[in-house]
Structures are given as C-alpha cells and as structure tokens.
Amino acid sequence: MRWPPWSSSPSSEPPRRQNEYDKKKKPITWSDHLTTSPFSVAELTSPPNLFAVAVITTSTLLLARLWRLHLRRVPGATSIQPEFFRKRSFFGRVTSVGDGDNFRLFHTPGGRWMGWGWVPGRKVPTKRDELKDRTIHIRLAGVDAPEQSHFGRPAQPYSAEALAWLRSYILHRRVRAYVYKRDQYERVVATVYVRRGLLRRDVGLQMLKRGWATVYEAKSGAEFGALEDRYRRAEWWARKRRSGMWKSGGGESPREYKTRYGVGGGGGDG
C-alpha cells in the first residue's frame, strides 16, 4: 500500500544533498575569511585608513602625556617626579598654614576648568583626617620668617604676627607654586603666587615688603628663582620703613636664631 503524498515517513524523507552538507561542515580558513570579509586587505591598508589610525594613535598618546604631566593629581611631595622641578608649577588650594614660611597645598590640576569646586566628586576636603597624606608641604623659596616655638625652643619675637599675616593672605585661597626642589624635611621649595584682586602677587615678596620675613641666608643651596636682587631690595625698604618685625629696629634674625639653637644646619631652605 502506498503512503499518501502529503504524509511523512522516515523512508520517504529526501536525502540531503552532499555538497550542501559539506559546505556546512567545512571549516572557514583565515584566507577564506579575508576573501569573504566586506573589507579587503587593500582597503584596510589604504592611505586614508592608515592616516586615520595614525591620527587616533597619536591623539591617544598625546592625551595620555597631557594627563600624566598636567592633569594627574599629585598627592604629596614625595610623588613629584624629579624632572618636574624647575619645569612645572602646581595649582591648588591652601588647606593649612603651619608656620610663617610654609603651608599645605591640595593639588587641583586644571583648577575650575577641570571641575574642581563645582563638579561632584572633585571638591577639596575640609576635614583633617580627609586631608591626611593628600597635600603637598610647600616651603616659600628665598624667605625666612621668625621661628615658632618647637621642641622646647622659645618662639622668636614677631613669629605669631608673621604666621597670622600669612594665614590671612593665603589660607583657603588658590595659589600656584613654581617648584625648585625637595628639602631635607620633605618639603617642596617653591615661589608661590596668589591672586589678590586683579593682580597676581608673589607671596614671599609680599612678606618681605611688609617686614614679616628676611631674605633666606645660607652658605649654599638657597633658592630664589632669579628673584634674589628683588627680594633683597624689598627687605632693605622694609628695614628702612621699620615695617613689621623691624618696627623696633631689628633684633636676632631667623638665621641667627637657627644657628644659636643648631637648627637647619647646612644648605637649603630650613
């Protein structure tokens, strides 16, 4: 008895064509992939494509370099690469002033242009524990303020006034520090500028003009950033006008005080 043509049976299934089966089972080689790819080798290596690849690669490398040199936040003095000294400046906010000639800087690369202060997650911390190990200790280059009391040593006259002036001048303000070197106390010696009104002021120079510091004196290693003559003239005028610490005619200088107590011996800003 014959099965109806619309019925199915295992014996009635037409055999699969051999060539179709072989095509499905045959593995595709790399050469087959290249010949079947919508882009040929000639198209991929054409001058426009190679130019586009070169532009993208170069741009990526330049952006990486820009980030590493100018936009990466530096958390502390020991993180500053040696090649940065005398070539780089650091912009940031002053978080504390601990003495008459040094302070702590929270580095904010790019400033407000990079979102610092107004973009969520890019705000300068205010709590002490949040700032721990995240600030650069800056020592003002070329100047020496009266010494505070340390380790049982008495404070110098006018040390409190010099500290109060520096705090009022730069605390919580944005400054730019042009760095020269690290000193023996792991501070970064730098010439520092702060914007007051429309003008940018050299902080060390302003201290000298107001009589709250002397020009730093050392046998070797003092840093001035080509400003030594200007600094000495400013101190001379402050002495002449009896400004600040010179109002009583002078006295023991910070360098003489350090020498008497054996503090900061050797070169460099102490």
PDB file of C-alpha atoms in Angstrom:
ATOM      1  CA  MET A   1       0.000   0.000   0.000  1.00  0.00           C
ATOM      2  CA  ARG A   2       1.405   3.420  -0.982  1.00  0.00           C
ATOM      3  CA  TRP A   3       1.501   6.261   1.508  1.00  0.00           C
ATOM      4  CA  PRO A   4      -0.344   9.427   0.534  1.00  0.00           C
ATOM      5  CA  PRO A   5       1.937  12.117  -0.887  1.00  0.00           C
ATOM      6  CA  TRP A   6       1.080  14.575   1.980  1.00  0.00           C
ATOM      7  CA  SER A   7       2.017  12.104   4.682  1.00  0.00           C
ATOM      8  CA  SER A   8       5.521  11.688   6.070  1.00  0.00           C
ATOM      9  CA  SER A   9       7.593   8.657   6.706  1.00  0.00           C
ATOM     10  CA  PRO A  10      11.196   8.088   7.743  1.00  0.00           C
ATOM     11  CA  SER A  11      11.747   6.243   4.486  1.00  0.00           C
ATOM     12  CA  SER A  12      10.151   8.988   2.412  1.00  0.00           C
ATOM     13  CA  GLU A  13      12.453  11.926   3.601  1.00  0.00           C
ATOM     14  CA  PRO A  14      14.536  13.088   0.644  1.00  0.00           C
ATOM     15  CA  PRO A  15      18.264  12.643   1.146  1.00  0.00           C
ATOM     16  CA  ARG A  16      20.274  15.797   1.964  1.00  0.00           C
ATOM     17  CA  ARG A  17      22.440  16.915  -0.846  1.00  0.00           C
ATOM     18  CA  GLN A  18      26.088  16.097  -0.262  1.00  0.00           C
ATOM     19  CA  ASN A  19      27.501  19.393  -1.411  1.00  0.00           C
ATOM     20  CA  GLU A  20      25.218  21.382   0.924  1.00  0.00           C
ATOM     21  CA  TYR A  21      26.251  19.199   3.823  1.00  0.00           C
ATOM     22  CA  ASP A  22      29.923  19.645   3.035  1.00  0.00           C
ATOM     23  CA  LYS A  23      29.563  23.410   2.910  1.00  0.00           C
ATOM     24  CA  LYS A  24      28.070  23.481   6.386  1.00  0.00           C
ATOM     25  CA  LYS A  25      30.721  21.233   7.886  1.00  0.00           C
ATOM     26  CA  LYS A  26      33.725  22.666   6.126  1.00  0.00           C
ATOM     27  CA  PRO A  27      35.801  24.936   8.468  1.00  0.00           C
ATOM     28  CA  ILE A  28      36.458  28.508   7.321  1.00  0.00           C
ATOM     29  CA  THR A  29      40.141  29.308   6.992  1.00  0.00           C
ATOM     30  CA  TRP A  30      41.779  32.712   7.541  1.00  0.00           C
ATOM     31  CA  SER A  31      42.266  33.168   3.828  1.00  0.00           C
ATOM     32  CA  ASP A  32      38.575  32.374   3.237  1.00  0.00           C
ATOM     33  CA  HIS A  33      37.662  34.964   5.902  1.00  0.00           C
ATOM     34  CA  LEU A  34      39.761  37.609   4.175  1.00  0.00           C
ATOM     35  CA  THR A  35      38.231  36.899   0.795  1.00  0.00           C
ATOM     36  CA  THR A  36      34.683  36.930   2.223  1.00  0.00           C
ATOM     37  CA  SER A  37      35.229  39.970   4.510  1.00  0.00           C
ATOM     38  CA  PRO A  38      33.494  43.183   3.424  1.00  0.00           C
ATOM     39  CA  PHE A  39      36.922  44.917   3.766  1.00  0.00           C
ATOM     40  CA  SER A  40      39.835  43.696   1.723  1.00  0.00           C
ATOM     41  CA  VAL A  41      43.477  43.939   2.769  1.00  0.00           C
ATOM     42  CA  ALA A  42      43.973  46.630   0.166  1.00  0.00           C
ATOM     43  CA  GLU A  43      41.165  48.696   1.668  1.00  0.00           C
ATOM     44  CA  LEU A  44      42.443  48.287   5.221  1.00  0.00           C
ATOM     45  CA  THR A  45      45.946  49.376   4.236  1.00  0.00           C
ATOM     46  CA  SER A  46      44.853  52.238   2.031  1.00  0.00           C
ATOM     47  CA  PRO A  47      46.393  55.682   2.781  1.00  0.00           C
ATOM     48  CA  PRO A  48      43.175  57.194   4.222  1.00  0.00           C
ATOM     49  CA  ASN A  49      42.732  54.303   6.657  1.00  0.00           C
ATOM     50  CA  LEU A  50      46.398  54.347   7.680  1.00  0.00           C
ATOM     51  CA  PHE A  51      46.195  58.117   8.206  1.00  0.00           C
ATOM     52  CA  ALA A  52      43.125  57.720  10.416  1.00  0.00           C
ATOM     53  CA  VAL A  53      44.871  55.071  12.515  1.00  0.00           C
ATOM     54  CA  ALA A  54      47.942  57.308  12.869  1.00  0.00           C
ATOM     55  CA  VAL A  55      45.815  60.271  13.973  1.00  0.00           C
ATOM     56  CA  ILE A  56      43.916  58.225  16.566  1.00  0.00           C
ATOM     57  CA  THR A  57      47.112  56.657  17.936  1.00  0.00           C
ATOM     58  CA  THR A  58      48.938  59.994  18.137  1.00  0.00           C
ATOM     59  CA  SER A  59      45.974  61.692  19.802  1.00  0.00           C
ATOM     60  CA  THR A  60      45.727  58.915  22.382  1.00  0.00           C
ATOM     61  CA  LEU A  61      49.423  59.180  23.226  1.00  0.00           C
ATOM     62  CA  LEU A  62      49.251  62.975  23.485  1.00  0.00           C
ATOM     63  CA  LEU A  63      46.216  62.827  25.768  1.00  0.00           C
ATOM     64  CA  ALA A  64      47.977  60.267  27.963  1.00  0.00           C
ATOM     65  CA  ARG A  65      51.027  62.524  28.185  1.00  0.00           C
ATOM     66  CA  LEU A  66      48.851  65.570  28.945  1.00  0.00           C
ATOM     67  CA  TRP A  67      47.167  63.645  31.754  1.00  0.00           C
ATOM     68  CA  ARG A  68      50.449  62.411  33.213  1.00  0.00           C
ATOM     69  CA  LEU A  69      52.218  65.775  33.116  1.00  0.00           C
ATOM     70  CA  HIS A  70      49.452  68.296  33.757  1.00  0.00           C
ATOM     71  CA  LEU A  71      46.116  66.777  34.795  1.00  0.00           C
ATOM     72  CA  ARG A  72      47.072  63.946  37.163  1.00  0.00           C
ATOM     73  CA  ARG A  73      46.693  64.944  40.810  1.00  0.00           C
ATOM     74  CA  VAL A  74      49.888  64.795  42.881  1.00  0.00           C
ATOM     75  CA  PRO A  75      49.040  63.776  46.474  1.00  0.00           C
ATOM     76  CA  GLY A  76      52.295  64.735  48.176  1.00  0.00           C
ATOM     77  CA  ALA A  77      55.864  65.998  47.908  1.00  0.00           C
ATOM     78  CA  THR A  78      57.349  62.521  47.502  1.00  0.00           C
ATOM     79  CA  SER A  79      55.099  61.894  44.484  1.00  0.00           C
ATOM     80  CA  ILE A  80      56.644  64.724  42.449  1.00  0.00           C
ATOM     81  CA  GLN A  81      58.879  63.316  39.743  1.00  0.00           C
ATOM     82  CA  PRO A  82      62.447  64.721  39.677  1.00  0.00           C
ATOM     83  CA  GLU A  83      62.063  66.009  36.115  1.00  0.00           C
ATOM     84  CA  PHE A  84      59.210  68.261  37.266  1.00  0.00           C
ATOM     85  CA  PHE A  85      61.463  70.504  39.362  1.00  0.00           C
ATOM     86  CA  ARG A  86      62.282  73.869  37.739  1.00  0.00           C
ATOM     87  CA  LYS A  87      59.936  72.983  34.861  1.00  0.00           C
ATOM     88  CA  ARG A  88      56.494  72.586  36.402  1.00  0.00           C
ATOM     89  CA  SER A  89      54.113  74.503  38.605  1.00  0.00           C
ATOM     90  CA  PHE A  90      51.330  73.149  40.802  1.00  0.00           C
ATOM     91  CA  PHE A  91      47.959  74.831  41.204  1.00  0.00           C
ATOM     92  CA  GLY A  92      45.830  74.154  44.241  1.00  0.00           C
ATOM     93  CA  ARG A  93      44.133  75.368  47.396  1.00  0.00           C
ATOM     94  CA  VAL A  94      45.928  76.174  50.657  1.00  0.00           C
ATOM     95  CA  THR A  95      44.437  73.950  53.349  1.00  0.00           C
ATOM     96  CA  SER A  96      46.600  74.964  56.324  1.00  0.00           C
ATOM     97  CA  VAL A  97      49.440  77.294  57.296  1.00  0.00           C
ATOM     98  CA  GLY A  98      51.666  75.783  59.953  1.00  0.00           C
ATOM     99  CA  ASP A  99      54.490  78.320  60.151  1.00  0.00           C
ATOM    100  CA  GLY A 100      55.428  81.751  58.901  1.00  0.00           C
ATOM    101  CA  ASP A 101      57.016  80.449  55.706  1.00  0.00           C
ATOM    102  CA  ASN A 102      55.372  77.128  54.856  1.00  0.00           C
ATOM    103  CA  PHE A 103      51.919  75.695  54.273  1.00  0.00           C
ATOM    104  CA  ARG A 104      49.953  72.727  52.904  1.00  0.00           C
ATOM    105  CA  LEU A 105      48.640  72.671  49.333  1.00  0.00           C
ATOM    106  CA  PHE A 106      45.902  70.401  47.976  1.00  0.00           C
ATOM    107  CA  HIS A 107      46.767  69.980  44.298  1.00  0.00           C
ATOM    108  CA  THR A 108      43.825  70.664  41.953  1.00  0.00           C
ATOM    109  CA  PRO A 109      45.216  70.207  38.409  1.00  0.00           C
ATOM    110  CA  GLY A 110      43.308  72.215  35.844  1.00  0.00           C
ATOM    111  CA  GLY A 111      41.508  74.190  38.533  1.00  0.00           C
ATOM    112  CA  ARG A 112      37.876  75.086  37.933  1.00  0.00           C
ATOM    113  CA  TRP A 113      38.266  74.263  34.229  1.00  0.00           C
ATOM    114  CA  MET A 114      38.603  70.614  35.249  1.00  0.00           C
ATOM    115  CA  GLY A 115      35.643  70.761  37.625  1.00  0.00           C
ATOM    116  CA  TRP A 116      37.395  71.421  40.937  1.00  0.00           C
ATOM    117  CA  GLY A 117      34.994  73.055  43.358  1.00  0.00           C
ATOM    118  CA  TRP A 118      31.762  72.566  41.406  1.00  0.00           C
ATOM    119  CA  VAL A 119      31.671  69.053  39.882  1.00  0.00           C
ATOM    120  CA  PRO A 120      30.529  66.290  42.291  1.00  0.00           C
ATOM    121  CA  GLY A 121      33.485  64.235  43.476  1.00  0.00           C
ATOM    122  CA  ARG A 122      36.040  66.971  42.711  1.00  0.00           C
ATOM    123  CA  LYS A 123      35.931  69.064  45.860  1.00  0.00           C
ATOM    124  CA  VAL A 124      38.793  69.939  48.176  1.00  0.00           C
ATOM    125  CA  PRO A 125      38.389  68.115  51.501  1.00  0.00           C
ATOM    126  CA  THR A 126      37.991  70.253  54.604  1.00  0.00           C
ATOM    127  CA  LYS A 127      38.359  67.710  57.399  1.00  0.00           C
ATOM    128  CA  ARG A 128      41.795  66.999  58.788  1.00  0.00           C
ATOM    129  CA  ASP A 129      41.526  63.217  58.531  1.00  0.00           C
ATOM    130  CA  GLU A 130      40.417  63.511  54.885  1.00  0.00           C
ATOM    131  CA  LEU A 131      43.472  65.637  54.070  1.00  0.00           C
ATOM    132  CA  LYS A 132      45.983  63.278  55.667  1.00  0.00           C
ATOM    133  CA  ASP A 133      48.686  62.199  53.161  1.00  0.00           C
ATOM    134  CA  ARG A 134      46.901  64.126  50.391  1.00  0.00           C
ATOM    135  CA  THR A 135      48.634  67.530  50.488  1.00  0.00           C
ATOM    136  CA  ILE A 136      51.989  68.923  49.325  1.00  0.00           C
ATOM    137  CA  HIS A 137      54.084  70.584  52.024  1.00  0.00           C
ATOM    138  CA  ILE A 138      55.353  73.851  50.494  1.00  0.00           C
ATOM    139  CA  ARG A 139      58.283  75.938  51.780  1.00  0.00           C
ATOM    140  CA  LEU A 140      58.404  79.511  50.453  1.00  0.00           C
ATOM    141  CA  ALA A 141      61.623  79.975  48.488  1.00  0.00           C
ATOM    142  CA  GLY A 142      64.098  82.719  49.358  1.00  0.00           C
ATOM    143  CA  VAL A 143      62.497  83.951  52.587  1.00  0.00           C
ATOM    144  CA  ASP A 144      62.837  83.163  56.279  1.00  0.00           C
ATOM    145  CA  ALA A 145      60.118  84.070  58.796  1.00  0.00           C
ATOM    146  CA  PRO A 146      60.579  84.301  62.585  1.00  0.00           C
ATOM    147  CA  GLU A 147      60.575  80.849  64.144  1.00  0.00           C
ATOM    148  CA  GLN A 148      57.678  79.433  66.145  1.00  0.00           C
ATOM    149  CA  SER A 149      58.340  77.538  69.366  1.00  0.00           C
ATOM    150  CA  HIS A 150      59.393  73.958  68.593  1.00  0.00           C
ATOM    151  CA  PHE A 151      60.742  71.111  70.741  1.00  0.00           C
ATOM    152  CA  GLY A 152      61.178  73.274  73.823  1.00  0.00           C
ATOM    153  CA  ARG A 153      62.762  76.209  71.984  1.00  0.00           C
ATOM    154  CA  PRO A 154      61.130  79.583  72.616  1.00  0.00           C
ATOM    155  CA  ALA A 155      59.380  81.421  69.826  1.00  0.00           C
ATOM    156  CA  GLN A 156      61.058  84.380  68.203  1.00  0.00           C
ATOM    157  CA  PRO A 157      59.561  87.846  68.572  1.00  0.00           C
ATOM    158  CA  TYR A 158      57.001  88.572  65.841  1.00  0.00           C
ATOM    159  CA  SER A 159      56.643  84.891  64.912  1.00  0.00           C
ATOM    160  CA  ALA A 160      52.938  84.930  65.814  1.00  0.00           C
ATOM    161  CA  GLU A 161      52.367  88.104  63.773  1.00  0.00           C
ATOM    162  CA  ALA A 162      54.163  86.662  60.731  1.00  0.00           C
ATOM    163  CA  LEU A 163      52.096  83.473  60.947  1.00  0.00           C
ATOM    164  CA  ALA A 164      48.863  85.446  61.318  1.00  0.00           C
ATOM    165  CA  TRP A 165      49.713  87.574  58.278  1.00  0.00           C
ATOM    166  CA  LEU A 166      50.487  84.556  56.080  1.00  0.00           C
ATOM    167  CA  ARG A 167      47.254  82.840  57.136  1.00  0.00           C
ATOM    168  CA  SER A 168      45.197  85.906  56.323  1.00  0.00           C
ATOM    169  CA  TYR A 169      46.927  86.232  52.945  1.00  0.00           C
ATOM    170  CA  ILE A 170      46.717  82.700  51.518  1.00  0.00           C
ATOM    171  CA  LEU A 171      44.659  80.337  53.731  1.00  0.00           C
ATOM    172  CA  HIS A 172      41.818  78.690  51.739  1.00  0.00           C
ATOM    173  CA  ARG A 173      42.911  80.560  48.615  1.00  0.00           C
ATOM    174  CA  ARG A 174      44.017  79.125  45.284  1.00  0.00           C
ATOM    175  CA  VAL A 175      47.737  79.547  44.632  1.00  0.00           C
ATOM    176  CA  ARG A 176      50.289  78.463  42.051  1.00  0.00           C
ATOM    177  CA  ALA A 177      53.657  77.100  43.215  1.00  0.00           C
ATOM    178  CA  TYR A 178      56.690  77.039  40.907  1.00  0.00           C
ATOM    179  CA  VAL A 179      58.733  74.213  42.376  1.00  0.00           C
ATOM    180  CA  TYR A 180      62.528  74.006  42.602  1.00  0.00           C
ATOM    181  CA  LYS A 181      63.455  71.048  44.814  1.00  0.00           C
ATOM    182  CA  ARG A 182      62.663  68.965  47.905  1.00  0.00           C
ATOM    183  CA  ASP A 183      64.471  69.976  51.060  1.00  0.00           C
ATOM    184  CA  GLN A 184      65.777  67.831  53.919  1.00  0.00           C
ATOM    185  CA  TYR A 185      62.355  67.932  55.601  1.00  0.00           C
ATOM    186  CA  GLU A 186      60.497  66.570  52.521  1.00  0.00           C
ATOM    187  CA  ARG A 187      59.014  69.981  51.802  1.00  0.00           C
ATOM    188  CA  VAL A 188      58.880  71.397  48.289  1.00  0.00           C
ATOM    189  CA  VAL A 189      60.736  74.701  47.976  1.00  0.00           C
ATOM    190  CA  ALA A 190      58.760  76.967  45.651  1.00  0.00           C
ATOM    191  CA  THR A 191      57.989  80.512  44.606  1.00  0.00           C
ATOM    192  CA  VAL A 192      54.261  80.933  45.245  1.00  0.00           C
ATOM    193  CA  TYR A 193      51.781  83.301  43.636  1.00  0.00           C
ATOM    194  CA  VAL A 194      48.270  84.172  44.793  1.00  0.00           C
ATOM    195  CA  ARG A 195      45.696  86.312  43.035  1.00  0.00           C
ATOM    196  CA  ARG A 196      44.612  89.322  45.062  1.00  0.00           C
ATOM    197  CA  GLY A 197      42.002  91.305  43.182  1.00  0.00           C
ATOM    198  CA  LEU A 198      43.125  91.614  39.582  1.00  0.00           C
ATOM    199  CA  LEU A 199      46.820  91.160  40.327  1.00  0.00           C
ATOM    200  CA  ARG A 200      48.933  88.070  40.909  1.00  0.00           C
ATOM    201  CA  ARG A 201      51.204  88.516  43.916  1.00  0.00           C
ATOM    202  CA  ASP A 202      54.463  86.821  44.868  1.00  0.00           C
ATOM    203  CA  VAL A 203      53.756  85.673  48.436  1.00  0.00           C
ATOM    204  CA  GLY A 204      57.402  85.667  49.552  1.00  0.00           C
ATOM    205  CA  LEU A 205      57.988  89.143  48.142  1.00  0.00           C
ATOM    206  CA  GLN A 206      54.905  90.492  49.923  1.00  0.00           C
ATOM    207  CA  MET A 207      56.164  89.061  53.238  1.00  0.00           C
ATOM    208  CA  LEU A 208      59.467  90.866  52.768  1.00  0.00           C
ATOM    209  CA  LYS A 209      57.779  94.162  51.866  1.00  0.00           C
ATOM    210  CA  ARG A 210      55.617  94.032  54.991  1.00  0.00           C
ATOM    211  CA  GLY A 211      58.569  93.149  57.216  1.00  0.00           C
ATOM    212  CA  TRP A 212      57.400  89.680  58.260  1.00  0.00           C
ATOM    213  CA  ALA A 213      60.402  87.807  56.839  1.00  0.00           C
ATOM    214  CA  THR A 214      64.062  88.191  55.925  1.00  0.00           C
ATOM    215  CA  VAL A 215      65.870  87.055  52.812  1.00  0.00           C
ATOM    216  CA  TYR A 216      66.971  83.483  53.358  1.00  0.00           C
ATOM    217  CA  GLU A 217      70.661  83.320  54.225  1.00  0.00           C
ATOM    218  CA  ALA A 218      72.673  80.139  53.770  1.00  0.00           C
ATOM    219  CA  LYS A 219      76.176  79.250  52.687  1.00  0.00           C
ATOM    220  CA  SER A 220      74.787  77.210  49.800  1.00  0.00           C
ATOM    221  CA  GLY A 221      71.586  75.724  48.479  1.00  0.00           C
ATOM    222  CA  ALA A 222      69.238  78.713  48.885  1.00  0.00           C
ATOM    223  CA  GLU A 223      66.602  79.020  46.168  1.00  0.00           C
ATOM    224  CA  PHE A 224      65.364  82.329  44.770  1.00  0.00           C
ATOM    225  CA  GLY A 225      64.248  81.548  41.221  1.00  0.00           C
ATOM    226  CA  ALA A 226      66.174  84.543  39.800  1.00  0.00           C
ATOM    227  CA  LEU A 227      64.444  86.863  42.296  1.00  0.00           C
ATOM    228  CA  GLU A 228      67.246  87.367  44.833  1.00  0.00           C
ATOM    229  CA  ASP A 229      68.014  91.006  43.962  1.00  0.00           C
ATOM    230  CA  ARG A 230      64.345  91.938  44.088  1.00  0.00           C
ATOM    231  CA  TYR A 231      63.941  90.170  47.436  1.00  0.00           C
ATOM    232  CA  ARG A 232      66.931  91.953  48.953  1.00  0.00           C
ATOM    233  CA  ARG A 233      65.641  95.352  47.837  1.00  0.00           C
ATOM    234  CA  ALA A 234      62.261  94.580  49.407  1.00  0.00           C
ATOM    235  CA  GLU A 235      63.892  93.668  52.734  1.00  0.00           C
ATOM    236  CA  TRP A 236      66.034  96.814  52.640  1.00  0.00           C
ATOM    237  CA  TRP A 237      62.962  99.010  52.183  1.00  0.00           C
ATOM    238  CA  ALA A 238      61.083  97.195  54.971  1.00  0.00           C
ATOM    239  CA  ARG A 239      64.001  97.808  57.350  1.00  0.00           C
ATOM    240  CA  LYS A 240      64.191 101.463  56.313  1.00  0.00           C
ATOM    241  CA  ARG A 241      60.460 101.988  56.888  1.00  0.00           C
ATOM    242  CA  ARG A 242      60.516  99.929  60.105  1.00  0.00           C
ATOM    243  CA  SER A 243      57.732  97.687  58.855  1.00  0.00           C
ATOM    244  CA  GLY A 244      56.626  94.551  60.675  1.00  0.00           C
ATOM    245  CA  MET A 245      59.411  92.929  62.659  1.00  0.00           C
ATOM    246  CA  TRP A 246      61.676  95.942  62.031  1.00  0.00           C
ATOM    247  CA  LYS A 247      59.489  98.413  63.933  1.00  0.00           C
ATOM    248  CA  SER A 248      61.746  98.121  66.998  1.00  0.00           C
ATOM    249  CA  GLY A 249      64.927  98.497  64.961  1.00  0.00           C
ATOM    250  CA  GLY A 250      65.672  94.826  64.366  1.00  0.00           C
ATOM    251  CA  GLY A 251      66.994  92.010  66.513  1.00  0.00           C
ATOM    252  CA  GLU A 252      68.015  88.402  66.067  1.00  0.00           C
ATOM    253  CA  SER A 253      67.288  87.221  62.546  1.00  0.00           C
ATOM    254  CA  PRO A 254      65.730  83.803  61.857  1.00  0.00           C
ATOM    255  CA  ARG A 255      69.109  82.566  60.557  1.00  0.00           C
ATOM    256  CA  GLU A 256      70.898  83.747  63.716  1.00  0.00           C
ATOM    257  CA  TYR A 257      68.209  82.094  65.851  1.00  0.00           C
ATOM    258  CA  LYS A 258      68.644  78.779  63.986  1.00  0.00           C
ATOM    259  CA  THR A 259      72.406  78.975  64.281  1.00  0.00           C
ATOM    260  CA  ARG A 260      72.160  79.602  68.020  1.00  0.00           C
ATOM    261  CA  TYR A 261      69.927  76.564  68.505  1.00  0.00           C
ATOM    262  CA  GLY A 262      71.603  74.376  65.897  1.00  0.00           C
ATOM    263  CA  VAL A 263      68.533  74.202  63.694  1.00  0.00           C
ATOM    264  CA  GLY A 264      68.615  73.683  59.920  1.00  0.00           C
ATOM    265  CA  GLY A 265      72.352  73.401  59.579  1.00  0.00           C
ATOM    266  CA  GLY A 266      73.782  73.121  56.090  1.00  0.00           C
ATOM    267  CA  GLY A 267      72.473  74.449  52.821  1.00  0.00           C
ATOM    268  CA  GLY A 268      68.938  74.627  51.614  1.00  0.00           C
ATOM    269  CA  ASP A 269      65.926  76.414  52.922  1.00  0.00           C
ATOM    270  CA  GLY A 270      65.369  75.483  56.531  1.00  0.00           C
TER     271      GLY A 270
END
